[in-house]
Amino acid sequence: ACSRMKYVGDVLELWKELDIDDEGGVTLDELDHSTARLVEHFREFVAGLGGPSAAFEVLDVDGNLSLTREEFVSECLSHGFVSESSAHDLTGVFLALDMHNLGHIGKEELAWIDPSAFPHLMRLAGVDDEVTIKERERRLVTSRRKVVALRTLEQFRQALRKQYGHLVRAWRRLLDVDGNMYVTKTELFKACKAIGFSRNLRFLWSALDADGNGLATLEELDVRAALTLGRFRTFAVARFGSCV
């Protein structure tokens, strides 16, 4: 799929971000959680009308075996589809069903909503054990938070590089100003305020304090730089007895 759309980014990193529960496959829920929930809500509506085939016959009031967007939205509303933003949500469902962007759908397109053809929707609907679904949702939330945290950390690194030119320089001049080789949450937030960085600070801290000990180190900000400095220290001590 990436090749067909000429995606030029890091495909492996993309996969890691999409397969957030590490099950080895990507579902619509992982690609777009809100749309997956909307599709499941619409599936329940269709089931209430007797399934995809029966629902299409109900919605196709003029019998021409085709539903335009306007007909689809109007008939779904008239037959009781309700959501937080019903008309807008139904437009989203129609666009999902109209895969080839023809401006209309037939019975085959509506059949896509059949749970037997869309097994992960059955999990969303509660066919799996309730505990399993709760655990899956917990893992999804945790994974999403991790993704947000890592993205925020990278944005923070970019901000530091832009202002200081190098992460170690930023570490010494902005973050670890007392030179004790670690940064507390309070020190981090103070540093963020100083450079005007205000994005997802709680997530930023969770990414930096990866081991949960309440302290962030240079290794957690820039592991390569930390390793390089460590090697230099080892060399200096072995060759000269100390670094100073």
mmCIF file of C-alpha atoms in Angstrom:
data_model
loop_
_atom_site.group_PDB
_atom_site.id
_atom_site.type_symbol
_atom_site.label_atom_id
_atom_site.label_comp_id
_atom_site.label_asym_id
_atom_site.label_seq_id
_atom_site.Cartn_x
_atom_site.Cartn_y
_atom_site.Cartn_z
ATOM 1 C CA ALA A 1 0.000 0.000 0.000
ATOM 2 C CA CYS A 2 2.839 2.395 0.858
ATOM 3 C CA SER A 3 4.515 1.579 -2.440
ATOM 4 C CA ARG A 4 1.337 2.186 -4.443
ATOM 5 C CA MET A 5 0.800 5.597 -2.864
ATOM 6 C CA LYS A 6 4.532 6.381 -3.154
ATOM 7 C CA TYR A 7 4.929 6.918 0.559
ATOM 8 C CA VAL A 8 8.537 8.014 1.133
ATOM 9 C CA GLY A 9 8.662 7.933 4.939
ATOM 10 C CA ASP A 10 10.077 5.250 7.215
ATOM 11 C CA VAL A 11 7.713 2.322 6.642
ATOM 12 C CA LEU A 12 9.031 0.338 9.609
ATOM 13 C CA GLU A 13 8.465 3.253 11.977
ATOM 14 C CA LEU A 14 5.017 3.759 10.449
ATOM 15 C CA TRP A 15 4.194 0.115 11.130
ATOM 16 C CA LYS A 16 5.348 0.427 14.739
ATOM 17 C CA GLU A 17 3.045 3.405 15.256
ATOM 18 C CA LEU A 18 0.063 1.734 13.579
ATOM 19 C CA ASP A 19 0.419 -1.712 15.206
ATOM 20 C CA ILE A 20 0.216 -0.168 18.650
ATOM 21 C CA ASP A 21 -0.928 -3.363 20.384
ATOM 22 C CA ASP A 22 1.909 -5.420 18.808
ATOM 23 C CA GLU A 23 -0.480 -8.086 17.497
ATOM 24 C CA GLY A 24 1.199 -8.182 14.080
ATOM 25 C CA GLY A 25 -1.720 -6.611 12.217
ATOM 26 C CA VAL A 26 -3.331 -3.207 11.822
ATOM 27 C CA THR A 27 -7.050 -2.613 12.264
ATOM 28 C CA LEU A 28 -9.211 0.388 11.451
ATOM 29 C CA ASP A 29 -9.383 0.957 15.197
ATOM 30 C CA GLU A 30 -5.607 1.501 15.266
ATOM 31 C CA LEU A 31 -5.594 3.634 12.125
ATOM 32 C CA ASP A 32 -8.531 5.826 13.130
ATOM 33 C CA HIS A 33 -10.123 5.041 16.479
ATOM 34 C CA SER A 34 -13.032 7.517 16.188
ATOM 35 C CA THR A 35 -13.982 6.303 12.703
ATOM 36 C CA ALA A 36 -13.856 2.682 13.845
ATOM 37 C CA ARG A 37 -16.267 3.515 16.668
ATOM 38 C CA LEU A 38 -18.526 5.340 14.230
ATOM 39 C CA VAL A 39 -18.508 2.388 11.831
ATOM 40 C CA GLU A 40 -19.368 0.052 14.703
ATOM 41 C CA HIS A 41 -22.231 2.345 15.744
ATOM 42 C CA PHE A 42 -23.523 2.287 12.157
ATOM 43 C CA ARG A 43 -23.147 -1.508 12.040
ATOM 44 C CA GLU A 44 -25.437 -1.745 15.071
ATOM 45 C CA PHE A 45 -27.944 0.505 13.297
ATOM 46 C CA VAL A 46 -27.795 -1.717 10.195
ATOM 47 C CA ALA A 47 -28.237 -4.831 12.342
ATOM 48 C CA GLY A 48 -31.372 -3.272 13.790
ATOM 49 C CA LEU A 49 -32.776 -3.043 10.262
ATOM 50 C CA GLY A 50 -32.132 -6.733 9.658
ATOM 51 C CA GLY A 51 -28.581 -6.692 8.337
ATOM 52 C CA PRO A 52 -26.875 -5.069 5.314
ATOM 53 C CA SER A 53 -29.116 -6.574 2.614
ATOM 54 C CA ALA A 54 -32.389 -5.817 4.392
ATOM 55 C CA ALA A 55 -31.146 -2.384 5.440
ATOM 56 C CA PHE A 56 -30.321 -1.463 1.846
ATOM 57 C CA GLU A 57 -33.824 -2.362 0.704
ATOM 58 C CA VAL A 58 -35.262 -0.198 3.493
ATOM 59 C CA LEU A 59 -33.044 2.767 2.631
ATOM 60 C CA ASP A 60 -33.459 2.456 -1.154
ATOM 61 C CA VAL A 61 -36.955 3.904 -1.161
ATOM 62 C CA ASP A 62 -37.051 4.629 -4.909
ATOM 63 C CA GLY A 63 -35.886 1.110 -5.746
ATOM 64 C CA ASN A 64 -33.148 2.111 -8.182
ATOM 65 C CA LEU A 65 -30.546 -0.044 -6.378
ATOM 66 C CA SER A 66 -28.413 2.994 -5.645
ATOM 67 C CA LEU A 67 -28.057 5.485 -2.805
ATOM 68 C CA THR A 68 -26.597 8.940 -3.241
ATOM 69 C CA ARG A 69 -25.026 10.669 -0.265
ATOM 70 C CA GLU A 70 -28.138 12.788 0.224
ATOM 71 C CA GLU A 71 -30.454 9.776 0.047
ATOM 72 C CA PHE A 72 -28.242 7.778 2.380
ATOM 73 C CA VAL A 73 -28.076 10.491 5.034
ATOM 74 C CA SER A 74 -31.768 11.370 4.769
ATOM 75 C CA GLU A 75 -33.055 7.812 4.954
ATOM 76 C CA CYS A 76 -30.724 6.799 7.783
ATOM 77 C CA LEU A 77 -31.915 9.780 9.807
ATOM 78 C CA SER A 78 -35.553 9.032 9.039
ATOM 79 C CA HIS A 79 -35.074 5.460 10.238
ATOM 80 C CA GLY A 80 -33.633 6.484 13.565
ATOM 81 C CA PHE A 81 -29.847 6.744 13.241
ATOM 82 C CA VAL A 82 -28.689 8.905 16.149
ATOM 83 C CA SER A 83 -25.180 10.024 17.133
ATOM 84 C CA GLU A 84 -23.510 13.109 18.572
ATOM 85 C CA SER A 85 -23.522 14.723 15.128
ATOM 86 C CA SER A 86 -25.796 12.473 13.118
ATOM 87 C CA ALA A 87 -25.750 14.067 9.652
ATOM 88 C CA HIS A 88 -22.014 14.749 9.773
ATOM 89 C CA ASP A 89 -21.278 11.248 11.032
ATOM 90 C CA LEU A 90 -23.447 9.663 8.345
ATOM 91 C CA THR A 91 -21.556 11.613 5.696
ATOM 92 C CA GLY A 92 -18.364 10.093 7.091
ATOM 93 C CA VAL A 93 -19.878 6.607 6.926
ATOM 94 C CA PHE A 94 -20.996 7.194 3.339
ATOM 95 C CA LEU A 95 -17.504 8.274 2.287
ATOM 96 C CA ALA A 96 -16.112 5.125 3.914
ATOM 97 C CA LEU A 97 -18.601 2.978 1.995
ATOM 98 C CA ASP A 98 -18.118 4.832 -1.310
ATOM 99 C CA MET A 99 -14.618 3.422 -1.746
ATOM 100 C CA HIS A 100 -14.288 4.414 -5.421
ATOM 101 C CA ASN A 101 -15.684 7.924 -4.905
ATOM 102 C CA LEU A 102 -18.576 7.388 -7.302
ATOM 103 C CA GLY A 103 -21.032 9.529 -5.357
ATOM 104 C CA HIS A 104 -23.378 6.626 -4.788
ATOM 105 C CA ILE A 105 -23.351 3.175 -3.186
ATOM 106 C CA GLY A 106 -25.105 -0.104 -3.881
ATOM 107 C CA LYS A 107 -25.936 -3.191 -1.873
ATOM 108 C CA GLU A 108 -22.408 -4.579 -2.278
ATOM 109 C CA GLU A 109 -20.869 -1.488 -0.688
ATOM 110 C CA LEU A 110 -23.214 -1.697 2.281
ATOM 111 C CA ALA A 111 -22.320 -5.385 2.700
ATOM 112 C CA TRP A 112 -18.853 -4.233 3.823
ATOM 113 C CA ILE A 113 -20.396 -3.423 7.178
ATOM 114 C CA ASP A 114 -21.274 -7.095 7.785
ATOM 115 C CA PRO A 115 -19.432 -8.144 10.966
ATOM 116 C CA SER A 116 -18.440 -11.483 9.429
ATOM 117 C CA ALA A 117 -16.431 -9.533 6.849
ATOM 118 C CA PHE A 118 -15.119 -7.130 9.458
ATOM 119 C CA PRO A 119 -14.117 -9.360 12.413
ATOM 120 C CA HIS A 120 -12.394 -6.724 14.540
ATOM 121 C CA LEU A 121 -15.702 -4.833 14.687
ATOM 122 C CA MET A 122 -17.113 -7.862 16.466
ATOM 123 C CA ARG A 123 -14.477 -7.368 19.139
ATOM 124 C CA LEU A 124 -15.434 -3.720 19.421
ATOM 125 C CA ALA A 125 -19.076 -4.757 19.683
ATOM 126 C CA GLY A 126 -18.433 -7.001 22.653
ATOM 127 C CA VAL A 127 -18.403 -10.459 21.094
ATOM 128 C CA ASP A 128 -15.102 -11.138 22.848
ATOM 129 C CA ASP A 129 -14.918 -11.554 26.574
ATOM 130 C CA GLU A 130 -15.550 -8.229 28.323
ATOM 131 C CA VAL A 131 -12.314 -8.472 30.296
ATOM 132 C CA THR A 132 -10.382 -9.073 27.079
ATOM 133 C CA ILE A 133 -11.885 -5.986 25.459
ATOM 134 C CA LYS A 134 -11.161 -3.850 28.519
ATOM 135 C CA GLU A 135 -7.577 -5.069 28.507
ATOM 136 C CA ARG A 136 -7.273 -4.382 24.768
ATOM 137 C CA GLU A 137 -8.644 -0.881 25.209
ATOM 138 C CA ARG A 138 -6.279 -0.295 28.136
ATOM 139 C CA ARG A 139 -3.354 -1.396 25.974
ATOM 140 C CA LEU A 140 -4.505 0.838 23.138
ATOM 141 C CA VAL A 141 -4.726 3.852 25.450
ATOM 142 C CA THR A 142 -1.313 3.092 26.928
ATOM 143 C CA SER A 143 0.222 2.644 23.487
ATOM 144 C CA ARG A 144 -1.312 5.869 22.192
ATOM 145 C CA ARG A 145 0.065 7.735 25.182
ATOM 146 C CA LYS A 146 3.480 6.275 24.461
ATOM 147 C CA VAL A 147 3.283 7.396 20.836
ATOM 148 C CA VAL A 148 2.263 10.919 21.881
ATOM 149 C CA ALA A 149 5.073 11.001 24.446
ATOM 150 C CA LEU A 150 7.720 9.943 21.928
ATOM 151 C CA ARG A 151 6.470 12.431 19.339
ATOM 152 C CA THR A 152 6.513 15.203 21.930
ATOM 153 C CA LEU A 153 10.052 14.262 22.940
ATOM 154 C CA GLU A 154 11.203 14.495 19.329
ATOM 155 C CA GLN A 155 9.542 17.913 18.986
ATOM 156 C CA PHE A 156 11.327 18.993 22.168
ATOM 157 C CA ARG A 157 14.657 17.792 20.775
ATOM 158 C CA GLN A 158 14.042 19.766 17.598
ATOM 159 C CA ALA A 159 13.275 22.884 19.631
ATOM 160 C CA LEU A 160 16.518 22.427 21.598
ATOM 161 C CA ARG A 161 18.594 21.915 18.463
ATOM 162 C CA LYS A 162 17.052 24.986 16.860
ATOM 163 C CA GLN A 163 17.896 27.204 19.827
ATOM 164 C CA TYR A 164 21.189 25.703 21.007
ATOM 165 C CA GLY A 165 22.549 23.865 17.986
ATOM 166 C CA HIS A 166 23.300 20.650 19.897
ATOM 167 C CA LEU A 167 21.472 18.628 22.529
ATOM 168 C CA VAL A 168 24.449 18.410 24.886
ATOM 169 C CA ARG A 169 24.839 22.183 24.787
ATOM 170 C CA ALA A 170 21.129 22.523 25.529
ATOM 171 C CA TRP A 171 21.494 20.012 28.366
ATOM 172 C CA ARG A 172 24.281 22.003 30.000
ATOM 173 C CA ARG A 173 22.952 25.526 29.387
ATOM 174 C CA LEU A 174 19.218 25.008 29.837
ATOM 175 C CA LEU A 175 18.345 21.743 31.539
ATOM 176 C CA ASP A 176 21.132 20.643 33.874
ATOM 177 C CA VAL A 177 22.290 24.112 34.931
ATOM 178 C CA ASP A 178 23.543 22.894 38.333
ATOM 179 C CA GLY A 179 25.672 20.217 36.660
ATOM 180 C CA ASN A 180 24.475 17.270 38.752
ATOM 181 C CA MET A 181 23.820 15.212 35.600
ATOM 182 C CA TYR A 182 20.087 14.787 36.124
ATOM 183 C CA VAL A 183 16.950 16.876 35.696
ATOM 184 C CA THR A 184 13.811 16.836 37.825
ATOM 185 C CA LYS A 185 10.284 17.392 36.543
ATOM 186 C CA THR A 186 10.294 20.908 38.022
ATOM 187 C CA GLU A 187 13.563 21.732 36.265
ATOM 188 C CA LEU A 188 12.243 20.373 32.983
ATOM 189 C CA PHE A 189 9.023 22.387 33.133
ATOM 190 C CA LYS A 190 11.018 25.499 34.022
ATOM 191 C CA ALA A 191 13.295 24.922 31.022
ATOM 192 C CA CYS A 192 10.301 24.406 28.728
ATOM 193 C CA LYS A 193 8.823 27.683 29.910
ATOM 194 C CA ALA A 194 12.132 29.449 29.253
ATOM 195 C CA ILE A 195 12.146 28.435 25.563
ATOM 196 C CA GLY A 196 8.386 28.687 25.064
ATOM 197 C CA PHE A 197 7.800 24.965 24.643
ATOM 198 C CA SER A 198 4.349 24.099 25.980
ATOM 199 C CA ARG A 199 3.259 20.963 24.095
ATOM 200 C CA ASN A 200 2.100 17.979 26.137
ATOM 201 C CA LEU A 201 4.525 18.554 29.011
ATOM 202 C CA ARG A 202 3.252 15.594 31.034
ATOM 203 C CA PHE A 203 3.850 13.309 28.064
ATOM 204 C CA LEU A 204 7.263 14.877 27.514
ATOM 205 C CA TRP A 205 8.220 14.079 31.105
ATOM 206 C CA SER A 206 6.992 10.477 30.799
ATOM 207 C CA ALA A 207 9.195 10.048 27.712
ATOM 208 C CA LEU A 208 12.271 11.526 29.391
ATOM 209 C CA ASP A 209 11.751 9.749 32.703
ATOM 210 C CA ALA A 210 11.480 6.430 30.888
ATOM 211 C CA ASP A 211 12.558 4.342 33.882
ATOM 212 C CA GLY A 212 10.130 6.119 36.225
ATOM 213 C CA ASN A 213 12.713 7.053 38.857
ATOM 214 C CA GLY A 214 11.664 10.704 38.937
ATOM 215 C CA LEU A 215 14.814 11.920 37.193
ATOM 216 C CA ALA A 216 15.768 12.518 33.564
ATOM 217 C CA THR A 217 19.347 11.973 32.409
ATOM 218 C CA LEU A 218 21.308 12.937 29.321
ATOM 219 C CA GLU A 219 21.070 9.313 28.220
ATOM 220 C CA GLU A 220 17.285 9.612 28.113
ATOM 221 C CA LEU A 221 17.505 12.848 26.111
ATOM 222 C CA ASP A 222 20.256 11.766 23.696
ATOM 223 C CA VAL A 223 21.591 8.254 24.169
ATOM 224 C CA ARG A 224 24.231 8.572 21.431
ATOM 225 C CA ALA A 225 25.702 11.719 22.919
ATOM 226 C CA ALA A 226 25.703 10.145 26.377
ATOM 227 C CA LEU A 227 27.550 7.071 25.091
ATOM 228 C CA THR A 228 30.064 9.238 23.238
ATOM 229 C CA LEU A 229 30.770 11.275 26.359
ATOM 230 C CA GLY A 230 31.065 8.059 28.367
ATOM 231 C CA ARG A 231 33.661 6.669 25.962
ATOM 232 C CA PHE A 232 35.585 9.939 26.061
ATOM 233 C CA ARG A 233 35.595 9.876 29.853
ATOM 234 C CA THR A 234 36.887 6.294 29.845
ATOM 235 C CA PHE A 235 39.642 7.274 27.408
ATOM 236 C CA ALA A 236 40.610 10.384 29.381
ATOM 237 C CA VAL A 237 40.793 8.541 32.680
ATOM 238 C CA ALA A 238 42.819 5.693 31.168
ATOM 239 C CA ARG A 239 45.194 8.032 29.348
ATOM 240 C CA PHE A 240 45.515 10.972 31.703
ATOM 241 C CA GLY A 241 44.107 9.795 34.996
ATOM 242 C CA SER A 242 41.104 12.111 34.943
ATOM 243 C CA CYS A 243 39.029 14.374 32.695
ATOM 244 C CA VAL A 244 40.386 17.612 34.204
#
